[in-house]
Short mmCIF file of C-alpha atoms in Angstrom, two decimals:
data_model
loop_
_atom_site.label_atom_id
_atom_site.label_comp_id
_atom_site.label_asym_id
_atom_site.label_seq_id
_atom_site.Cartn_x
_atom_site.Cartn_y
_atom_site.Cartn_z
CA MET H 142 0.00 0.00 0.00
CA ARG H 143 2.90 2.37 0.66
CA GLU H 144 3.96 2.27 -2.99
CA ILE H 145 0.45 3.12 -4.19
CA PHE H 146 0.11 5.95 -1.65
CA GLU H 147 3.44 7.46 -2.69
CA LEU H 148 2.43 7.43 -6.35
CA ILE H 149 -0.94 9.04 -5.62
CA ASN H 150 0.62 11.58 -3.28
CA SER H 151 3.09 12.68 -5.95
CA MET H 152 0.51 12.81 -8.75
CA ALA H 153 -2.46 14.37 -6.93
CA PRO H 154 -1.62 18.12 -7.32
CA TYR H 155 -0.80 17.69 -11.02
CA LEU H 156 -3.86 15.53 -11.63
CA LEU H 157 -6.14 18.15 -10.12
CA LEU H 158 -4.51 20.88 -12.21
CA GLY H 159 -4.74 18.75 -15.34
CA PHE H 160 -8.42 17.96 -14.73
CA PHE H 161 -9.15 21.66 -14.25
CA LEU H 162 -7.39 22.68 -17.48
CA ALA H 163 -9.31 19.97 -19.32
CA GLY H 164 -12.54 21.43 -17.98
CA VAL H 165 -11.56 24.93 -19.10
CA MET H 166 -10.85 23.63 -22.62
CA HIS H 167 -14.22 21.87 -22.70
CA ALA H 168 -16.15 24.94 -21.57
CA PHE H 169 -14.38 27.70 -23.49
CA VAL H 170 -13.19 26.08 -26.75
CA PRO H 171 -16.16 25.56 -29.11
CA ASN H 172 -16.50 22.15 -30.73
CA THR H 173 -16.89 23.84 -34.11
CA LEU H 174 -13.18 24.68 -33.93
CA TYR H 175 -12.36 20.98 -33.99
CA ARG H 176 -14.48 20.42 -37.08
CA ARG H 177 -13.61 23.50 -39.11
CA TYR H 178 -10.08 22.58 -40.17
CA LEU H 179 -10.30 18.83 -40.79
CA GLY H 180 -11.79 18.59 -44.28
CA GLY H 181 -9.88 17.56 -47.37
CA SER H 182 -7.36 14.80 -47.96
CA SER H 183 -4.31 17.00 -47.42
CA PHE H 184 -1.34 17.00 -45.10
CA ARG H 185 -2.68 20.18 -43.53
CA SER H 186 -5.94 18.54 -42.44
CA VAL H 187 -3.98 15.62 -40.95
CA LEU H 188 -1.69 18.05 -39.09
CA ASN H 189 -4.64 20.08 -37.83
CA ALA H 190 -6.34 16.93 -36.54
CA ALA H 191 -3.19 15.86 -34.69
CA LEU H 192 -2.62 19.29 -33.13
CA LEU H 193 -6.26 19.56 -32.07
CA GLY H 194 -6.29 16.04 -30.64
CA ILE H 195 -3.07 16.11 -28.57
CA PRO H 196 -4.30 18.37 -25.74
CA LEU H 197 -7.79 16.85 -25.54
CA PRO H 198 -8.30 14.63 -22.47
CA LEU H 199 -10.17 11.84 -24.28
CA CYS H 200 -9.52 8.14 -23.70
CA SER H 201 -9.48 5.55 -26.48
CA CYS H 202 -13.17 4.73 -25.96
CA GLY H 203 -14.32 8.33 -25.79
CA VAL H 204 -12.39 9.40 -28.87
CA ILE H 205 -14.11 6.83 -31.12
CA PRO H 206 -17.59 8.42 -31.24
CA THR H 207 -16.06 11.91 -31.31
CA ALA H 208 -13.94 10.99 -34.33
CA MET H 209 -16.84 9.30 -36.08
CA SER H 210 -18.94 12.44 -35.58
CA LEU H 211 -16.15 14.55 -37.08
CA ARG H 212 -16.03 12.14 -40.02
CA LYS H 213 -19.77 12.48 -40.65
CA GLU H 214 -19.48 16.26 -40.51
CA GLY H 215 -16.86 16.43 -43.24
CA ALA H 216 -13.46 15.47 -41.79
CA SER H 217 -11.33 13.49 -44.25
CA ARG H 218 -10.51 9.83 -43.61
CA GLY H 219 -6.86 10.67 -42.97
CA ALA H 220 -7.70 13.50 -40.58
CA THR H 221 -10.08 11.21 -38.70
CA VAL H 222 -7.37 8.57 -38.24
CA SER H 223 -4.88 11.24 -37.19
CA PHE H 224 -7.34 12.41 -34.55
CA LEU H 225 -7.97 8.81 -33.43
CA ILE H 226 -4.24 8.26 -32.90
CA SER H 227 -3.14 11.53 -31.29
CA THR H 228 -6.01 12.12 -28.88
CA PRO H 229 -5.93 9.07 -26.55
CA GLN H 230 -2.12 8.94 -26.37
CA THR H 231 -1.87 12.11 -24.35
CA GLY H 232 -3.78 15.14 -23.02
CA VAL H 233 -3.26 18.09 -20.72
CA ASP H 234 -4.04 15.97 -17.67
CA SER H 235 -1.64 13.15 -18.56
CA ILE H 236 1.14 15.58 -19.57
CA PHE H 237 1.04 17.20 -16.12
CA ALA H 238 0.89 13.80 -14.43
CA THR H 239 3.80 12.52 -16.54
CA TYR H 240 5.91 15.54 -15.61
CA SER H 241 5.12 15.10 -11.92
CA LEU H 242 6.41 11.52 -11.74
CA MET H 243 8.55 10.83 -14.81
CA GLY H 244 10.22 14.18 -15.43
CA LEU H 245 10.41 16.71 -18.23
CA PRO H 246 11.92 14.44 -20.94
CA PHE H 247 9.01 12.00 -20.83
CA ALA H 248 6.50 14.87 -20.58
CA LEU H 249 7.92 16.41 -23.77
CA LEU H 250 8.26 13.12 -25.63
CA ARG H 251 4.65 12.00 -25.16
CA PRO H 252 3.07 14.79 -27.27
CA LEU H 253 5.98 14.60 -29.75
CA VAL H 254 5.47 10.87 -30.35
CA ALA H 255 1.70 11.36 -30.51
CA LEU H 256 2.21 14.00 -33.20
CA ALA H 257 4.61 11.84 -35.22
CA THR H 258 2.52 8.67 -35.12
CA SER H 259 -0.72 10.50 -35.91
CA LEU H 260 0.86 12.24 -38.90
CA MET H 261 2.17 8.88 -40.11
CA GLY H 262 -1.23 7.22 -39.75
CA GLY H 263 -3.18 10.05 -41.35
CA CYS H 264 -0.85 10.36 -44.32
CA LEU H 265 -0.80 6.60 -44.88
CA VAL H 266 -4.60 6.50 -44.91
CA ASN H 267 -4.84 9.44 -47.30
CA ARG H 268 -2.31 7.75 -49.58
CA PHE H 269 -3.47 4.14 -49.53
CA ASP H 270 -7.04 4.13 -48.24
CA GLU H 271 -8.83 7.24 -49.45
CA LYS H 272 -11.21 5.30 -51.74
CA GLU H 273 -12.03 2.36 -49.45
CA GLY H 274 -15.69 2.07 -48.50
CA VAL H 275 -18.52 4.45 -49.20
CA GLU H 276 -17.75 8.07 -48.54
CA GLU H 277 -20.23 9.58 -46.11
CA LYS H 278 -21.76 12.93 -46.89
CA PRO H 279 -21.23 15.62 -44.29
CA VAL H 280 -24.13 15.98 -41.89
CA VAL H 281 -25.01 19.43 -40.64
CA ALA H 282 -25.82 19.53 -36.97
CA ALA H 283 -29.45 20.19 -36.22
CA SER H 284 -28.71 21.85 -32.90
CA THR H 285 -26.27 24.49 -31.73
CA GLU H 286 -23.29 23.73 -29.54
CA GLN H 287 -24.13 23.27 -25.87
CA GLN H 288 -21.64 25.90 -24.67
CA GLU H 289 -22.84 28.68 -27.00
CA GLY H 290 -24.90 31.36 -25.30
CA LEU H 291 -23.68 30.57 -21.78
CA SER H 292 -22.44 33.36 -19.53
CA PHE H 293 -18.90 33.39 -18.16
CA GLY H 294 -20.14 32.13 -14.79
CA GLN H 295 -22.09 29.32 -16.41
CA LYS H 296 -19.03 28.28 -18.40
CA ILE H 297 -16.92 28.20 -15.24
CA LYS H 298 -19.56 26.00 -13.61
CA SER H 299 -19.57 23.77 -16.70
CA ALA H 300 -15.76 23.57 -16.57
CA PHE H 301 -15.77 22.40 -12.95
CA ARG H 302 -18.55 19.86 -13.57
CA TYR H 303 -16.79 18.43 -16.61
CA ALA H 304 -13.39 18.32 -14.89
CA PHE H 305 -14.32 16.98 -11.48
CA VAL H 306 -17.47 14.96 -12.21
CA GLU H 307 -17.78 13.82 -15.82
CA MET H 308 -14.08 13.36 -16.56
CA MET H 309 -13.46 11.65 -13.25
CA GLN H 310 -16.36 9.32 -14.00
CA ASP H 311 -14.71 8.47 -17.32
CA ILE H 312 -11.09 7.84 -16.32
CA GLY H 313 -11.20 7.59 -12.54
CA LYS H 314 -11.76 3.83 -12.50
CA TRP H 315 -8.88 3.24 -14.90
CA LEU H 316 -6.59 5.58 -12.96
CA VAL H 317 -7.27 3.68 -9.74
CA MET H 318 -6.75 0.35 -11.51
CA GLY H 319 -3.46 1.60 -12.94
CA LEU H 320 -2.23 2.58 -9.49
CA VAL H 321 -3.26 -0.78 -8.03
CA VAL H 322 -1.56 -2.71 -10.85
CA ALA H 323 1.60 -0.65 -10.34
CA GLY H 324 1.58 -1.47 -6.65
CA LEU H 325 1.07 -5.17 -7.33
CA ILE H 326 3.94 -5.20 -9.83
CA THR H 327 6.20 -3.45 -7.34
CA VAL H 328 5.37 -5.82 -4.50
CA PHE H 329 4.91 -9.21 -6.13
CA VAL H 330 6.99 -9.26 -9.33
CA PRO H 331 10.63 -10.12 -8.56
CA ASP H 332 13.37 -8.02 -10.13
CA SER H 333 14.84 -11.14 -11.71
CA PHE H 334 11.70 -11.64 -13.82
CA PHE H 335 12.70 -8.79 -16.15
CA ALA H 336 16.44 -9.35 -15.91
CA VAL H 337 16.47 -11.38 -19.13
CA PHE H 338 15.13 -8.34 -21.00
CA ALA H 339 17.57 -5.80 -19.56
CA ASP H 340 19.85 -5.87 -22.63
CA LYS H 341 17.12 -6.76 -25.16
CA PRO H 342 15.00 -3.60 -25.56
CA LEU H 343 13.19 -4.74 -28.70
CA LEU H 344 12.14 -8.03 -27.09
CA SER H 345 10.90 -6.23 -23.98
CA MET H 346 8.90 -3.79 -26.16
CA LEU H 347 7.21 -6.63 -28.01
CA LEU H 348 6.37 -8.28 -24.68
CA VAL H 349 4.83 -5.07 -23.37
CA LEU H 350 2.84 -4.63 -26.60
CA ALA H 351 1.47 -8.16 -26.31
CA PHE H 352 -0.04 -7.29 -22.93
CA ALA H 353 -0.89 -3.62 -23.54
CA ILE H 354 -2.74 -3.79 -26.85
CA PRO H 355 -5.68 -6.01 -25.74
CA MET H 356 -6.03 -4.15 -22.42
CA TYR H 357 -7.79 -0.87 -21.76
CA LEU H 358 -5.33 1.75 -20.46
CA CYS H 359 -5.98 5.48 -20.24
CA ALA H 360 -3.13 7.95 -20.79
CA THR H 361 -2.97 8.90 -17.11
CA GLY H 362 -3.53 5.41 -15.71
CA SER H 363 -0.64 4.01 -17.76
CA ILE H 364 1.89 6.25 -15.96
CA PRO H 365 2.19 4.33 -12.66
CA ILE H 366 2.42 1.01 -14.56
CA ALA H 367 5.26 2.37 -16.71
CA ILE H 368 7.07 3.59 -13.59
CA ALA H 369 6.70 0.20 -11.90
CA LEU H 370 8.17 -1.55 -14.95
CA MET H 371 11.13 0.85 -15.06
CA LEU H 372 11.79 0.32 -11.36
CA LYS H 373 11.94 -3.41 -12.13
CA GLY H 374 14.67 -2.85 -14.70
CA LEU H 375 12.94 -2.37 -18.04
CA SER H 376 14.32 0.35 -20.30
CA PRO H 377 12.89 3.88 -20.68
CA GLY H 378 12.12 3.07 -24.31
CA THR H 379 9.96 0.14 -23.22
CA ALA H 380 8.12 2.41 -20.79
CA LEU H 381 7.46 4.85 -23.65
CA VAL H 382 5.99 2.03 -25.77
CA LEU H 383 3.55 1.26 -22.96
CA LEU H 384 2.70 4.95 -22.49
CA MET H 385 1.93 5.47 -26.19
CA ALA H 386 0.56 2.19 -27.52
CA GLY H 387 -1.40 1.17 -24.41
CA PRO H 388 -3.85 4.12 -24.32
CA ALA H 389 -4.23 4.29 -28.13
CA VAL H 390 -5.17 0.66 -28.81
CA ASN H 391 -7.51 -1.87 -27.24
CA VAL H 392 -9.84 -4.55 -28.49
CA ALA H 393 -12.95 -2.36 -28.31
CA SER H 394 -11.46 0.48 -30.35
CA MET H 395 -10.08 -1.94 -32.96
CA LEU H 396 -13.49 -3.56 -33.45
CA VAL H 397 -15.21 -0.21 -33.90
CA ILE H 398 -12.62 1.15 -36.34
CA SER H 399 -12.80 -2.05 -38.39
CA LYS H 400 -16.59 -1.90 -38.50
CA VAL H 401 -16.98 1.80 -39.27
CA MET H 402 -13.89 2.63 -41.35
CA GLY H 403 -12.77 -0.70 -42.74
CA LYS H 404 -10.06 -3.30 -42.17
CA ARG H 405 -7.47 -1.49 -44.27
CA THR H 406 -7.86 1.64 -42.16
CA LEU H 407 -7.51 -0.49 -39.02
CA ALA H 408 -4.30 -2.06 -40.35
CA LEU H 409 -2.77 1.33 -41.15
CA TYR H 410 -3.91 2.65 -37.77
CA LEU H 411 -2.20 -0.20 -35.89
CA LEU H 412 0.92 -0.02 -38.07
CA SER H 413 1.39 3.67 -37.31
CA ILE H 414 0.93 3.34 -33.56
CA VAL H 415 3.03 0.21 -33.04
CA SER H 416 5.89 1.07 -35.42
CA GLY H 417 6.03 4.69 -34.23
CA ALA H 418 6.13 3.71 -30.55
CA ILE H 419 8.85 1.10 -31.14
CA LEU H 420 11.00 3.42 -33.29
CA PHE H 421 10.87 6.20 -30.71
CA GLY H 422 11.43 3.69 -27.91
CA LEU H 423 14.57 2.35 -29.57
CA GLY H 424 15.70 5.91 -30.21
CA ILE H 425 15.43 6.68 -26.50
CA ASP H 426 17.35 3.56 -25.50
CA TYR H 427 20.18 3.93 -28.00
CA LEU H 428 20.47 7.67 -28.66
CA LEU H 429 19.58 9.49 -25.43
CA PRO H 430 21.20 9.33 -21.97
CA ARG H 431 19.42 6.87 -19.70
CA GLU H 432 19.92 9.25 -16.77
CA TRP H 433 17.42 11.70 -18.26
CA PHE H 434 14.64 9.19 -17.72
CA VAL H 435 15.80 7.25 -14.66
CA ALA H 436 16.82 10.16 -12.40
CA PRO H 437 13.28 11.56 -11.88
CA LEU H 438 12.13 8.21 -10.47
CA ALA H 439 14.42 8.72 -7.50
CA LYS H 440 12.11 11.51 -6.34
CA ILE H 441 9.50 8.96 -5.32
CA HIS H 442 11.88 7.34 -2.84
CA ALA H 443 13.35 10.71 -1.81
CA CYS H 444 9.95 12.09 -0.93
CA HIS H 445 9.29 9.05 1.25
CA GLU H 446 12.57 9.51 3.09
CA GLU H 447 12.14 13.28 3.52
CA GLY H 448 8.71 12.92 5.06
CA ILE H 449 5.15 13.74 4.14
CA SER H 450 4.15 16.88 2.23
CA TRP H 451 0.89 18.01 3.81
CA PHE H 452 -0.01 19.96 0.70
CA ASN H 453 0.24 16.75 -1.33
CA VAL H 454 -1.72 14.86 1.31
CA GLY H 455 -4.45 17.50 1.13
CA CYS H 456 -4.56 17.18 -2.64
CA THR H 457 -4.72 13.39 -2.31
CA ILE H 458 -7.66 13.60 0.09
CA LEU H 459 -9.45 16.08 -2.20
CA LEU H 460 -8.81 13.84 -5.21
CA ALA H 461 -10.18 10.80 -3.33
CA LEU H 462 -13.34 12.69 -2.31
CA LEU H 463 -13.92 13.93 -5.86
CA LEU H 464 -13.46 10.41 -7.26
CA LEU H 465 -15.88 9.00 -4.68
CA ASN H 466 -18.46 11.66 -5.54
CA ALA H 467 -18.05 10.98 -9.28
CA PHE H 468 -18.52 7.24 -8.83
CA VAL H 469 -21.61 7.72 -6.65
CA GLN H 470 -23.20 10.08 -9.18
CA ARG H 471 -22.41 7.81 -12.11
CA TYR H 472 -23.97 4.70 -10.64
CA ARG H 473 -26.85 6.37 -8.85
CA LYS H 474 -30.13 5.12 -10.28
CA PRO H 475 -32.01 7.75 -12.29
CA GLU H 476 -35.33 8.93 -10.94
CA ALA H 477 -38.21 6.97 -12.40
CA CYS H 478 -40.56 8.83 -14.71
CA THR H 479 -43.40 7.54 -16.83
CA CYS H 480 -43.84 10.79 -18.80
CA HIS H 481 -47.60 10.30 -19.04
CA ALA H 482 -49.87 13.17 -19.92
CA GLY H 483 -49.66 15.78 -17.18
CA CYS H 484 -46.30 14.53 -15.88
CA SER H 485 -44.09 17.30 -14.49
CA CYS H 486 -41.20 16.43 -16.81
CA GLY H 487 -42.84 16.99 -20.14
CA GLY H 488 -46.34 15.73 -20.58
CA SER H 489 -47.77 14.21 -23.71
CA GLU H 490 -44.75 13.80 -26.00
CA ASN H 491 -44.49 10.73 -28.16
CA GLN H 492 -41.72 8.55 -26.83
CA TRP H 493 -40.14 5.13 -27.14
CA VAL H 494 -37.42 3.35 -25.21
CA THR H 495 -34.44 1.39 -26.48
CA THR H 496 -30.97 0.34 -25.31
CA VAL H 497 -27.68 1.53 -26.78
CA LYS H 498 -24.72 -0.80 -26.23
CA GLY H 499 -21.01 0.02 -26.15
CA MET H 500 -21.02 3.31 -24.24
CA THR H 501 -18.26 3.52 -21.63
CA CYS H 502 -17.92 7.23 -20.82
CA ASN H 503 -19.72 10.55 -20.85
CA HIS H 504 -18.23 11.40 -24.24
CA CYS H 505 -19.89 8.28 -25.62
CA ARG H 506 -23.22 9.31 -24.11
CA ASN H 507 -22.94 12.89 -25.39
CA ASN H 508 -22.15 11.72 -28.91
CA VAL H 509 -25.06 9.27 -28.90
CA GLU H 510 -27.40 12.05 -27.80
CA LYS H 511 -26.09 14.41 -30.50
CA ALA H 512 -26.36 11.75 -33.21
CA ILE H 513 -29.97 10.95 -32.30
CA LEU H 514 -30.92 14.63 -32.06
CA LYS H 515 -29.85 15.10 -35.68
CA VAL H 516 -32.49 12.61 -36.85
CA GLU H 517 -35.56 14.28 -38.29
CA GLY H 518 -38.50 14.15 -35.91
CA VAL H 519 -36.49 13.79 -32.69
CA GLU H 520 -37.47 16.44 -30.18
CA ARG H 521 -35.20 15.38 -27.35
CA VAL H 522 -33.39 12.32 -26.04
CA GLU H 523 -32.29 11.02 -22.64
CA VAL H 524 -29.47 8.47 -22.34
CA ASP H 525 -28.53 6.70 -19.10
CA LEU H 526 -24.85 5.79 -19.31
CA PRO H 527 -24.60 2.87 -16.83
CA THR H 528 -27.58 0.95 -18.27
CA GLY H 529 -27.60 2.25 -21.86
CA ARG H 530 -31.36 2.94 -21.51
CA THR H 531 -32.29 5.55 -24.10
CA VAL H 532 -35.59 7.41 -24.28
CA VAL H 533 -36.35 9.11 -27.62
CA TYR H 534 -39.07 11.77 -27.70
CA GLY H 535 -40.83 12.70 -30.94
CA LYS H 536 -42.04 11.02 -34.12
CA ALA H 537 -38.68 9.93 -35.52
CA ASP H 538 -38.28 6.77 -37.57
CA LYS H 539 -36.68 4.06 -35.43
CA GLU H 540 -34.57 2.75 -38.30
CA ALA H 541 -33.16 6.25 -38.91
CA VAL H 542 -32.24 6.49 -35.22
CA ARG H 543 -30.58 3.07 -35.41
CA GLN H 544 -28.50 4.13 -38.40
CA ALA H 545 -27.44 7.32 -36.62
CA VAL H 546 -26.31 5.35 -33.56
CA GLU H 547 -24.47 2.69 -35.58
CA SER H 548 -22.74 5.34 -37.74
CA ILE H 549 -20.68 6.42 -34.72
CA GLY H 550 -19.79 2.88 -33.67
CA PHE H 551 -22.48 1.81 -31.19
CA GLU H 552 -25.27 -0.76 -31.32
CA MET H 553 -28.97 -0.28 -30.65
CA GLU H 554 -31.33 -3.02 -29.62
#
């Protein structure tokens, strides 16, 4: 438990700051900005998608529906893949957390590698896959952006809710799991287990990829696992492979990309992420001083020896309370409502209930709601994330709603 507490204690102030900055971006940067510059099969659109995706705090599950929505609204296939690669690999929250525990070199390398691999993937798709499948026509949103028209105070409130409720609901579980796994590795895995890989960086990278690709890892939750592996003797380059490939790829995202964008796009997507991570990992191990990446890890032990920082402890307690509140709100049962005529919530609207499968975060839910709202005849929609229960109000065609949901990678019963 001591190892887990030390990791949390070191990360807590930076995590809180990163969450807050993510909330500010969500509240004050309009979504139209992320759609305006992604059209056309050009290098510029691929670059724009990468630069827009790098600071966004979206995990690999949340980025899928967002990217599919961008695709439907006119983003090119290459720009969509670039966005899919760059966004889950890093974000403002994970950059701050990386700096806090792994030092400046790793914090600078994460966005650099995300940029390089996303440019590679987007350009490869534009070059070799631009004609695969049926090109979707851009869909114009039927509703305005949620943040437009809000006052400054309302935007600040939205920023705090997104940062410390919605975002914590989305990645909090995976962050906690990452810390627990790191502690288990530190305590139960003997140093000799990785000794055989100490002078074989490429072999250790392939081993890490074999475990990381099927798993779900968020960009922030992968940090403590990477640290634990380095403390056991694996190279900094191997840690980078975990940090980049782990958050960007998992079984769920691969299935959705294959279904929505085609197998060739999936192959180019995986090739870019895996080859880019390995190339940069080998570059770190053979071209850069190991001390740049190993020295910051000594701070974890030094902080333990120097004593407890009460500021960090306060941040840890605050982080724990916010996570607890987010979990309680996420899994709290919604209030029952029959919406019969005369009901306080809306009265005599036409409605029907269905279930949407595959949603794992609030970004998924928001994208499902937006997709359904674009269907002609839909007046409003309510989606419950934990159960997938979806109530559609209006006289919309059910098959049109189904197609809208499936076009962004989800399934509707």
